[in-house]
Amino acid sequence: MNPVTSFLVVACLLASACSAYWVNSYLAFLFFVVGIVIALSLKMANAWEKYVILRLGKLQSVKGAGLFAMIPIIDNVIAIIDVRIQTTAFNAEEALTRDTVPVNVDAIIFWHVHDAEKAALATTHYREAIDRVAQTSLREMIGASMLGSLLSERKEADELLKDVIARKTAPWGISVSSVEIRDVAIPVALQDAMSRQAQAEREKQARVILGSAEAAIAGKFVEAADTYAGHPAALQLRAMNIIYETTKERGATILIPSTMIDSLNPPAATAIPATHDKGGAGPEVSWSKVAA
């Protein structure tokens, strides 16, 4: 009972009690009857509620927000419909995809009643009906989808599921705002196989990138060799730069064959022989000491 009706009923009962004590019992009985009639006939609907009223078994009206009166006994409120947006969670367990993979899918649907008359008269329990429709539609969608598309094309699956459910619930006066798939669970063994497949794909891509880099480096080496072949001085400068780069970070002592020194200084190599013959012994290689 709403506060307004309660206040009026209490006022009538108090008036009845006072009349019975100070006036007469007939007036008290009249106030008592008025209080009972008010309790049975005066109703109040909130802003989000719709009252569906039947009169002698036939639809009389659908009352919205505010106070309204109905005829006691003749009129009957058969449903109070909440027209706010509702959320219903539903799932499909061990549903097979198109490529015969069992998955567990959890989803949630946002909906509201746009026609209270249809929601009250077209279905016995419209909340249970939308839950059953959502579950069956989800299983149908899973059975028509491949596992890869179900995992990667989540938004498309949401839109498809929304359209299917909305088409089925429209005759019941229910509109579907959106459907969102929250989770798609696949078997652990399949998760491991997919992880290995993804790792193999990454390794394959890495090898392809490495091969492309090696080919590019080889091409640069060929270009450098052609340049050094035509410019010996450039090769000498490069060799000296390598030695410098090797020793510049920290102090070090490097032993370099004299033949390498001669290659870095061709005029000196022509003036001083690189090998010395000592009594028929084999060629002797002298070493030079370079300190960084």
PDB file of N, CA, C and O in Angstrom, residues 11-70:
ATOM      1  N   ALA A  11      -6.863   7.780   8.298  1.00  0.00           N
ATOM      2  CA  ALA A  11      -7.740   8.895   8.656  1.00  0.00           C
ATOM      3  C   ALA A  11      -9.198   8.437   8.739  1.00  0.00           C
ATOM      4  O   ALA A  11      -9.930   8.836   9.667  1.00  0.00           O
ATOM      5  N   CYS A  12      -9.625   7.593   7.815  1.00  0.00           N
ATOM      6  CA  CYS A  12     -11.010   7.092   7.849  1.00  0.00           C
ATOM      7  C   CYS A  12     -11.248   6.203   9.070  1.00  0.00           C
ATOM      8  O   CYS A  12     -12.331   6.265   9.696  1.00  0.00           O
ATOM      9  N   LEU A  13     -10.266   5.390   9.401  1.00  0.00           N
ATOM     10  CA  LEU A  13     -10.430   4.522  10.560  1.00  0.00           C
ATOM     11  C   LEU A  13     -10.479   5.334  11.854  1.00  0.00           C
ATOM     12  O   LEU A  13     -11.258   5.015  12.777  1.00  0.00           O
ATOM     13  N   LEU A  14      -9.667   6.377  11.943  1.00  0.00           N
ATOM     14  CA  LEU A  14      -9.734   7.245  13.134  1.00  0.00           C
ATOM     15  C   LEU A  14     -11.075   7.973  13.212  1.00  0.00           C
ATOM     16  O   LEU A  14     -11.676   8.118  14.301  1.00  0.00           O
ATOM     17  N   ALA A  15     -11.560   8.445  12.032  1.00  0.00           N
ATOM     18  CA  ALA A  15     -12.868   9.114  12.017  1.00  0.00           C
ATOM     19  C   ALA A  15     -13.963   8.146  12.412  1.00  0.00           C
ATOM     20  O   ALA A  15     -14.927   8.518  13.108  1.00  0.00           O
ATOM     21  N   SER A  16     -13.809   6.889  11.968  1.00  0.00           N
ATOM     22  CA  SER A  16     -14.810   5.888  12.347  1.00  0.00           C
ATOM     23  C   SER A  16     -14.797   5.645  13.855  1.00  0.00           C
ATOM     24  O   SER A  16     -15.862   5.546  14.497  1.00  0.00           O
ATOM     25  N   ALA A  17     -13.614   5.567  14.420  1.00  0.00           N
ATOM     26  CA  ALA A  17     -13.520   5.332  15.864  1.00  0.00           C
ATOM     27  C   ALA A  17     -14.082   6.510  16.653  1.00  0.00           C
ATOM     28  O   ALA A  17     -14.827   6.330  17.641  1.00  0.00           O
ATOM     29  N   CYS A  18     -13.777   7.728  16.216  1.00  0.00           N
ATOM     30  CA  CYS A  18     -14.295   8.912  16.916  1.00  0.00           C
ATOM     31  C   CYS A  18     -15.812   9.015  16.782  1.00  0.00           C
ATOM     32  O   CYS A  18     -16.524   9.385  17.730  1.00  0.00           O
ATOM     33  N   SER A  19     -16.324   8.707  15.612  1.00  0.00           N
ATOM     34  CA  SER A  19     -17.778   8.768  15.415  1.00  0.00           C
ATOM     35  C   SER A  19     -18.481   7.736  16.269  1.00  0.00           C
ATOM     36  O   SER A  19     -19.566   7.989  16.818  1.00  0.00           O
ATOM     37  N   ALA A  20     -17.896   6.574  16.373  1.00  0.00           N
ATOM     38  CA  ALA A  20     -18.517   5.531  17.191  1.00  0.00           C
ATOM     39  C   ALA A  20     -18.537   5.922  18.664  1.00  0.00           C
ATOM     40  O   ALA A  20     -19.447   5.534  19.406  1.00  0.00           O
ATOM     41  N   TYR A  21     -17.573   6.710  19.104  1.00  0.00           N
ATOM     42  CA  TYR A  21     -17.505   7.069  20.524  1.00  0.00           C
ATOM     43  C   TYR A  21     -18.334   8.296  20.851  1.00  0.00           C
ATOM     44  O   TYR A  21     -18.992   8.359  21.897  1.00  0.00           O
ATOM     45  N   TRP A  22     -18.314   9.314  19.926  1.00  0.00           N
ATOM     46  CA  TRP A  22     -18.988  10.569  20.248  1.00  0.00           C
ATOM     47  C   TRP A  22     -20.274  10.804  19.466  1.00  0.00           C
ATOM     48  O   TRP A  22     -21.137  11.537  19.918  1.00  0.00           O
ATOM     49  N   VAL A  23     -20.451  10.230  18.289  1.00  0.00           N
ATOM     50  CA  VAL A  23     -21.639  10.523  17.476  1.00  0.00           C
ATOM     51  C   VAL A  23     -22.568   9.323  17.494  1.00  0.00           C
ATOM     52  O   VAL A  23     -23.407   9.188  18.380  1.00  0.00           O
ATOM     53  N   ASN A  24     -22.455   8.462  16.460  1.00  0.00           N
ATOM     54  CA  ASN A  24     -23.274   7.255  16.443  1.00  0.00           C
ATOM     55  C   ASN A  24     -22.558   6.189  15.638  1.00  0.00           C
ATOM     56  O   ASN A  24     -21.618   6.451  14.884  1.00  0.00           O
ATOM     57  N   SER A  25     -23.014   4.986  15.775  1.00  0.00           N
ATOM     58  CA  SER A  25     -22.357   3.833  15.139  1.00  0.00           C
ATOM     59  C   SER A  25     -22.587   3.810  13.639  1.00  0.00           C
ATOM     60  O   SER A  25     -21.768   3.260  12.889  1.00  0.00           O
ATOM     61  N   TYR A  26     -23.686   4.392  13.149  1.00  0.00           N
ATOM     62  CA  TYR A  26     -23.928   4.378  11.699  1.00  0.00           C
ATOM     63  C   TYR A  26     -22.879   5.205  10.955  1.00  0.00           C
ATOM     64  O   TYR A  26     -22.361   4.795   9.911  1.00  0.00           O
ATOM     65  N   LEU A  27     -22.578   6.389  11.462  1.00  0.00           N
ATOM     66  CA  LEU A  27     -21.539   7.210  10.830  1.00  0.00           C
ATOM     67  C   LEU A  27     -20.163   6.533  10.937  1.00  0.00           C
ATOM     68  O   LEU A  27     -19.347   6.601  10.006  1.00  0.00           O
ATOM     69  N   ALA A  28     -19.930   5.863  12.045  1.00  0.00           N
ATOM     70  CA  ALA A  28     -18.663   5.141  12.200  1.00  0.00           C
ATOM     71  C   ALA A  28     -18.553   4.013  11.181  1.00  0.00           C
ATOM     72  O   ALA A  28     -17.482   3.793  10.586  1.00  0.00           O
ATOM     73  N   PHE A  29     -19.670   3.323  10.968  1.00  0.00           N
ATOM     74  CA  PHE A  29     -19.643   2.251   9.962  1.00  0.00           C
ATOM     75  C   PHE A  29     -19.401   2.820   8.567  1.00  0.00           C
ATOM     76  O   PHE A  29     -18.692   2.215   7.764  1.00  0.00           O
ATOM     77  N   LEU A  30     -19.967   4.004   8.275  1.00  0.00           N
ATOM     78  CA  LEU A  30     -19.774   4.635   6.977  1.00  0.00           C
ATOM     79  C   LEU A  30     -18.300   4.978   6.759  1.00  0.00           C
ATOM     80  O   LEU A  30     -17.743   4.710   5.684  1.00  0.00           O
ATOM     81  N   PHE A  31     -17.658   5.575   7.751  1.00  0.00           N
ATOM     82  CA  PHE A  31     -16.227   5.888   7.620  1.00  0.00           C
ATOM     83  C   PHE A  31     -15.391   4.612   7.455  1.00  0.00           C
ATOM     84  O   PHE A  31     -14.397   4.592   6.714  1.00  0.00           O
ATOM     85  N   PHE A  32     -15.785   3.558   8.135  1.00  0.00           N
ATOM     86  CA  PHE A  32     -15.053   2.290   8.027  1.00  0.00           C
ATOM     87  C   PHE A  32     -15.145   1.730   6.616  1.00  0.00           C
ATOM     88  O   PHE A  32     -14.147   1.274   6.047  1.00  0.00           O
ATOM     89  N   VAL A  33     -16.335   1.781   6.034  1.00  0.00           N
ATOM     90  CA  VAL A  33     -16.513   1.283   4.662  1.00  0.00           C
ATOM     91  C   VAL A  33     -15.732   2.133   3.676  1.00  0.00           C
ATOM     92  O   VAL A  33     -15.098   1.616   2.739  1.00  0.00           O
ATOM     93  N   VAL A  34     -15.765   3.439   3.878  1.00  0.00           N
ATOM     94  CA  VAL A  34     -14.990   4.325   2.992  1.00  0.00           C
ATOM     95  C   VAL A  34     -13.499   3.999   3.063  1.00  0.00           C
ATOM     96  O   VAL A  34     -12.795   3.984   2.045  1.00  0.00           O
ATOM     97  N   GLY A  35     -13.001   3.726   4.236  1.00  0.00           N
ATOM     98  CA  GLY A  35     -11.590   3.361   4.386  1.00  0.00           C
ATOM     99  C   GLY A  35     -11.250   2.086   3.652  1.00  0.00           C
ATOM    100  O   GLY A  35     -10.191   1.983   3.004  1.00  0.00           O
ATOM    101  N   ILE A  36     -12.142   1.083   3.720  1.00  0.00           N
ATOM    102  CA  ILE A  36     -11.905  -0.178   3.021  1.00  0.00           C
ATOM    103  C   ILE A  36     -11.908   0.045   1.504  1.00  0.00           C
ATOM    104  O   ILE A  36     -11.066  -0.496   0.772  1.00  0.00           O
ATOM    105  N   VAL A  37     -12.859   0.842   1.033  1.00  0.00           N
ATOM    106  CA  VAL A  37     -12.940   1.120  -0.417  1.00  0.00           C
ATOM    107  C   VAL A  37     -11.684   1.843  -0.895  1.00  0.00           C
ATOM    108  O   VAL A  37     -11.142   1.531  -1.962  1.00  0.00           O
ATOM    109  N   ILE A  38     -11.223   2.803  -0.110  1.00  0.00           N
ATOM    110  CA  ILE A  38     -10.006   3.528  -0.495  1.00  0.00           C
ATOM    111  C   ILE A  38      -8.817   2.575  -0.553  1.00  0.00           C
ATOM    112  O   ILE A  38      -7.991   2.634  -1.461  1.00  0.00           O
ATOM    113  N   ALA A  39      -8.707   1.675   0.408  1.00  0.00           N
ATOM    114  CA  ALA A  39      -7.597   0.726   0.439  1.00  0.00           C
ATOM    115  C   ALA A  39      -7.597  -0.190  -0.775  1.00  0.00           C
ATOM    116  O   ALA A  39      -6.539  -0.578  -1.276  1.00  0.00           O
ATOM    117  N   LEU A  40      -8.820  -0.546  -1.255  1.00  0.00           N
ATOM    118  CA  LEU A  40      -8.915  -1.467  -2.383  1.00  0.00           C
ATOM    119  C   LEU A  40      -8.851  -0.773  -3.737  1.00  0.00           C
ATOM    120  O   LEU A  40      -8.487  -1.408  -4.734  1.00  0.00           O
ATOM    121  N   SER A  41      -9.187   0.489  -3.809  1.00  0.00           N
ATOM    122  CA  SER A  41      -9.337   1.149  -5.112  1.00  0.00           C
ATOM    123  C   SER A  41      -8.247   2.163  -5.442  1.00  0.00           C
ATOM    124  O   SER A  41      -7.929   2.375  -6.613  1.00  0.00           O
ATOM    125  N   LEU A  42      -7.678   2.809  -4.466  1.00  0.00           N
ATOM    126  CA  LEU A  42      -6.706   3.872  -4.753  1.00  0.00           C
ATOM    127  C   LEU A  42      -5.302   3.278  -4.818  1.00  0.00           C
ATOM    128  O   LEU A  42      -4.797   2.725  -3.848  1.00  0.00           O
ATOM    129  N   LYS A  43      -4.688   3.411  -5.976  1.00  0.00           N
ATOM    130  CA  LYS A  43      -3.339   2.883  -6.201  1.00  0.00           C
ATOM    131  C   LYS A  43      -2.430   4.019  -6.670  1.00  0.00           C
ATOM    132  O   LYS A  43      -2.881   5.060  -7.150  1.00  0.00           O
ATOM    133  N   MET A  44      -1.134   3.793  -6.559  1.00  0.00           N
ATOM    134  CA  MET A  44      -0.150   4.768  -7.032  1.00  0.00           C
ATOM    135  C   MET A  44       0.995   4.032  -7.718  1.00  0.00           C
ATOM    136  O   MET A  44       1.580   3.099  -7.140  1.00  0.00           O
ATOM    137  N   ALA A  45       1.299   4.432  -8.943  1.00  0.00           N
ATOM    138  CA  ALA A  45       2.399   3.838  -9.703  1.00  0.00           C
ATOM    139  C   ALA A  45       3.598   4.766  -9.693  1.00  0.00           C
ATOM    140  O   ALA A  45       3.451   5.990  -9.817  1.00  0.00           O
ATOM    141  N   ASN A  46       4.762   4.204  -9.529  1.00  0.00           N
ATOM    142  CA  ASN A  46       5.986   4.994  -9.612  1.00  0.00           C
ATOM    143  C   ASN A  46       6.304   5.346 -11.068  1.00  0.00           C
ATOM    144  O   ASN A  46       5.681   4.829 -12.004  1.00  0.00           O
ATOM    145  N   ALA A  47       7.312   6.197 -11.242  1.00  0.00           N
ATOM    146  CA  ALA A  47       7.625   6.675 -12.589  1.00  0.00           C
ATOM    147  C   ALA A  47       8.079   5.553 -13.511  1.00  0.00           C
ATOM    148  O   ALA A  47       7.931   5.657 -14.737  1.00  0.00           O
ATOM    149  N   TRP A  48       8.640   4.487 -13.005  1.00  0.00           N
ATOM    150  CA  TRP A  48       9.156   3.386 -13.829  1.00  0.00           C
ATOM    151  C   TRP A  48       8.211   2.180 -13.882  1.00  0.00           C
ATOM    152  O   TRP A  48       8.593   1.140 -14.387  1.00  0.00           O
ATOM    153  N   GLU A  49       7.001   2.338 -13.365  1.00  0.00           N
ATOM    154  CA  GLU A  49       6.070   1.210 -13.297  1.00  0.00           C
ATOM    155  C   GLU A  49       4.866   1.411 -14.213  1.00  0.00           C
ATOM    156  O   GLU A  49       4.418   2.543 -14.437  1.00  0.00           O
ATOM    157  N   LYS A  50       4.367   0.294 -14.719  1.00  0.00           N
ATOM    158  CA  LYS A  50       3.127   0.245 -15.490  1.00  0.00           C
ATOM    159  C   LYS A  50       2.219  -0.825 -14.875  1.00  0.00           C
ATOM    160  O   LYS A  50       2.614  -1.967 -14.705  1.00  0.00           O
ATOM    161  N   TYR A  51       0.962  -0.406 -14.569  1.00  0.00           N
ATOM    162  CA  TYR A  51      -0.026  -1.329 -14.007  1.00  0.00           C
ATOM    163  C   TYR A  51      -0.956  -1.791 -15.123  1.00  0.00           C
ATOM    164  O   TYR A  51      -1.600  -0.971 -15.773  1.00  0.00           O
ATOM    165  N   VAL A  52      -1.024  -3.101 -15.314  1.00  0.00           N
ATOM    166  CA  VAL A  52      -1.919  -3.675 -16.316  1.00  0.00           C
ATOM    167  C   VAL A  52      -3.183  -4.140 -15.578  1.00  0.00           C
ATOM    168  O   VAL A  52      -3.118  -5.002 -14.692  1.00  0.00           O
ATOM    169  N   ILE A  53      -4.339  -3.566 -15.966  1.00  0.00           N
ATOM    170  CA  ILE A  53      -5.593  -3.795 -15.245  1.00  0.00           C
ATOM    171  C   ILE A  53      -6.590  -4.493 -16.160  1.00  0.00           C
ATOM    172  O   ILE A  53      -6.808  -4.083 -17.311  1.00  0.00           O
ATOM    173  N   LEU A  54      -7.177  -5.574 -15.638  1.00  0.00           N
ATOM    174  CA  LEU A  54      -8.259  -6.284 -16.334  1.00  0.00           C
ATOM    175  C   LEU A  54      -9.571  -5.980 -15.623  1.00  0.00           C
ATOM    176  O   LEU A  54      -9.631  -5.901 -14.390  1.00  0.00           O
ATOM    177  N   ARG A  55     -10.628  -5.811 -16.406  1.00  0.00           N
ATOM    178  CA  ARG A  55     -11.972  -5.623 -15.861  1.00  0.00           C
ATOM    179  C   ARG A  55     -12.846  -6.774 -16.336  1.00  0.00           C
ATOM    180  O   ARG A  55     -13.130  -6.906 -17.523  1.00  0.00           O
ATOM    181  N   LEU A  56     -13.201  -7.631 -15.387  1.00  0.00           N
ATOM    182  CA  LEU A  56     -14.000  -8.820 -15.691  1.00  0.00           C
ATOM    183  C   LEU A  56     -13.329  -9.679 -16.761  1.00  0.00           C
ATOM    184  O   LEU A  56     -13.972 -10.201 -17.677  1.00  0.00           O
ATOM    185  N   GLY A  57     -12.008  -9.816 -16.652  1.00  0.00           N
ATOM    186  CA  GLY A  57     -11.264 -10.689 -17.566  1.00  0.00           C
ATOM    187  C   GLY A  57     -10.807 -10.041 -18.843  1.00  0.00           C
ATOM    188  O   GLY A  57     -10.049 -10.667 -19.592  1.00  0.00           O
ATOM    189  N   LYS A  58     -11.224  -8.827 -19.122  1.00  0.00           N
ATOM    190  CA  LYS A  58     -10.810  -8.132 -20.342  1.00  0.00           C
ATOM    191  C   LYS A  58      -9.883  -6.976 -19.993  1.00  0.00           C
ATOM    192  O   LYS A  58      -9.996  -6.383 -18.916  1.00  0.00           O
ATOM    193  N   LEU A  59      -8.997  -6.655 -20.937  1.00  0.00           N
ATOM    194  CA  LEU A  59      -8.065  -5.560 -20.697  1.00  0.00           C
ATOM    195  C   LEU A  59      -8.825  -4.252 -20.545  1.00  0.00           C
ATOM    196  O   LEU A  59      -9.545  -3.831 -21.445  1.00  0.00           O
ATOM    197  N   GLN A  60      -8.618  -3.607 -19.408  1.00  0.00           N
ATOM    198  CA  GLN A  60      -9.298  -2.338 -19.170  1.00  0.00           C
ATOM    199  C   GLN A  60      -8.390  -1.160 -19.486  1.00  0.00           C
ATOM    200  O   GLN A  60      -8.759  -0.253 -20.219  1.00  0.00           O
ATOM    201  N   SER A  61      -7.152  -1.174 -18.956  1.00  0.00           N
ATOM    202  CA  SER A  61      -6.226  -0.078 -19.211  1.00  0.00           C
ATOM    203  C   SER A  61      -4.850  -0.448 -18.684  1.00  0.00           C
ATOM    204  O   SER A  61      -4.671  -1.437 -17.955  1.00  0.00           O
ATOM    205  N   VAL A  62      -3.897   0.391 -19.072  1.00  0.00           N
ATOM    206  CA  VAL A  62      -2.534   0.303 -18.543  1.00  0.00           C
ATOM    207  C   VAL A  62      -2.233   1.657 -17.906  1.00  0.00           C
ATOM    208  O   VAL A  62      -2.160   2.675 -18.595  1.00  0.00           O
ATOM    209  N   LYS A  63      -2.104   1.665 -16.590  1.00  0.00           N
ATOM    210  CA  LYS A  63      -1.905   2.906 -15.856  1.00  0.00           C
ATOM    211  C   LYS A  63      -0.425   3.171 -15.643  1.00  0.00           C
ATOM    212  O   LYS A  63       0.348   2.266 -15.326  1.00  0.00           O
ATOM    213  N   GLY A  64      -0.071   4.448 -15.821  1.00  0.00           N
ATOM    214  CA  GLY A  64       1.314   4.851 -15.643  1.00  0.00           C
ATOM    215  C   GLY A  64       1.562   5.499 -14.299  1.00  0.00           C
ATOM    216  O   GLY A  64       0.890   5.204 -13.306  1.00  0.00           O
ATOM    217  N   ALA A  65       2.528   6.412 -14.270  1.00  0.00           N
ATOM    218  CA  ALA A  65       2.947   7.011 -13.004  1.00  0.00           C
ATOM    219  C   ALA A  65       1.850   7.897 -12.418  1.00  0.00           C
ATOM    220  O   ALA A  65       1.119   8.576 -13.134  1.00  0.00           O
ATOM    221  N   GLY A  66       1.743   7.886 -11.086  1.00  0.00           N
ATOM    222  CA  GLY A  66       0.784   8.730 -10.395  1.00  0.00           C
ATOM    223  C   GLY A  66      -0.315   7.937  -9.716  1.00  0.00           C
ATOM    224  O   GLY A  66      -0.357   6.702  -9.762  1.00  0.00           O
ATOM    225  N   LEU A  67      -1.248   8.687  -9.097  1.00  0.00           N
ATOM    226  CA  LEU A  67      -2.395   8.069  -8.440  1.00  0.00           C
ATOM    227  C   LEU A  67      -3.482   7.731  -9.450  1.00  0.00           C
ATOM    228  O   LEU A  67      -3.716   8.476 -10.398  1.00  0.00           O
ATOM    229  N   PHE A  68      -4.143   6.615  -9.243  1.00  0.00           N
ATOM    230  CA  PHE A  68      -5.287   6.250 -10.079  1.00  0.00           C
ATOM    231  C   PHE A  68      -6.212   5.378  -9.245  1.00  0.00           C
ATOM    232  O   PHE A  68      -5.804   4.759  -8.250  1.00  0.00           O
ATOM    233  N   ALA A  69      -7.461   5.373  -9.665  1.00  0.00           N
ATOM    234  CA  ALA A  69      -8.478   4.601  -8.946  1.00  0.00           C
ATOM    235  C   ALA A  69      -8.993   3.474  -9.815  1.00  0.00           C
ATOM    236  O   ALA A  69      -9.019   3.560 -11.049  1.00  0.00           O
ATOM    237  N   MET A  70      -9.391   2.398  -9.186  1.00  0.00           N
ATOM    238  CA  MET A  70      -9.971   1.244  -9.874  1.00  0.00           C
ATOM    239  C   MET A  70     -11.166   0.750  -9.068  1.00  0.00           C
ATOM    240  O   MET A  70     -11.291   1.042  -7.872  1.00  0.00           O
TER     241      MET A  70
END
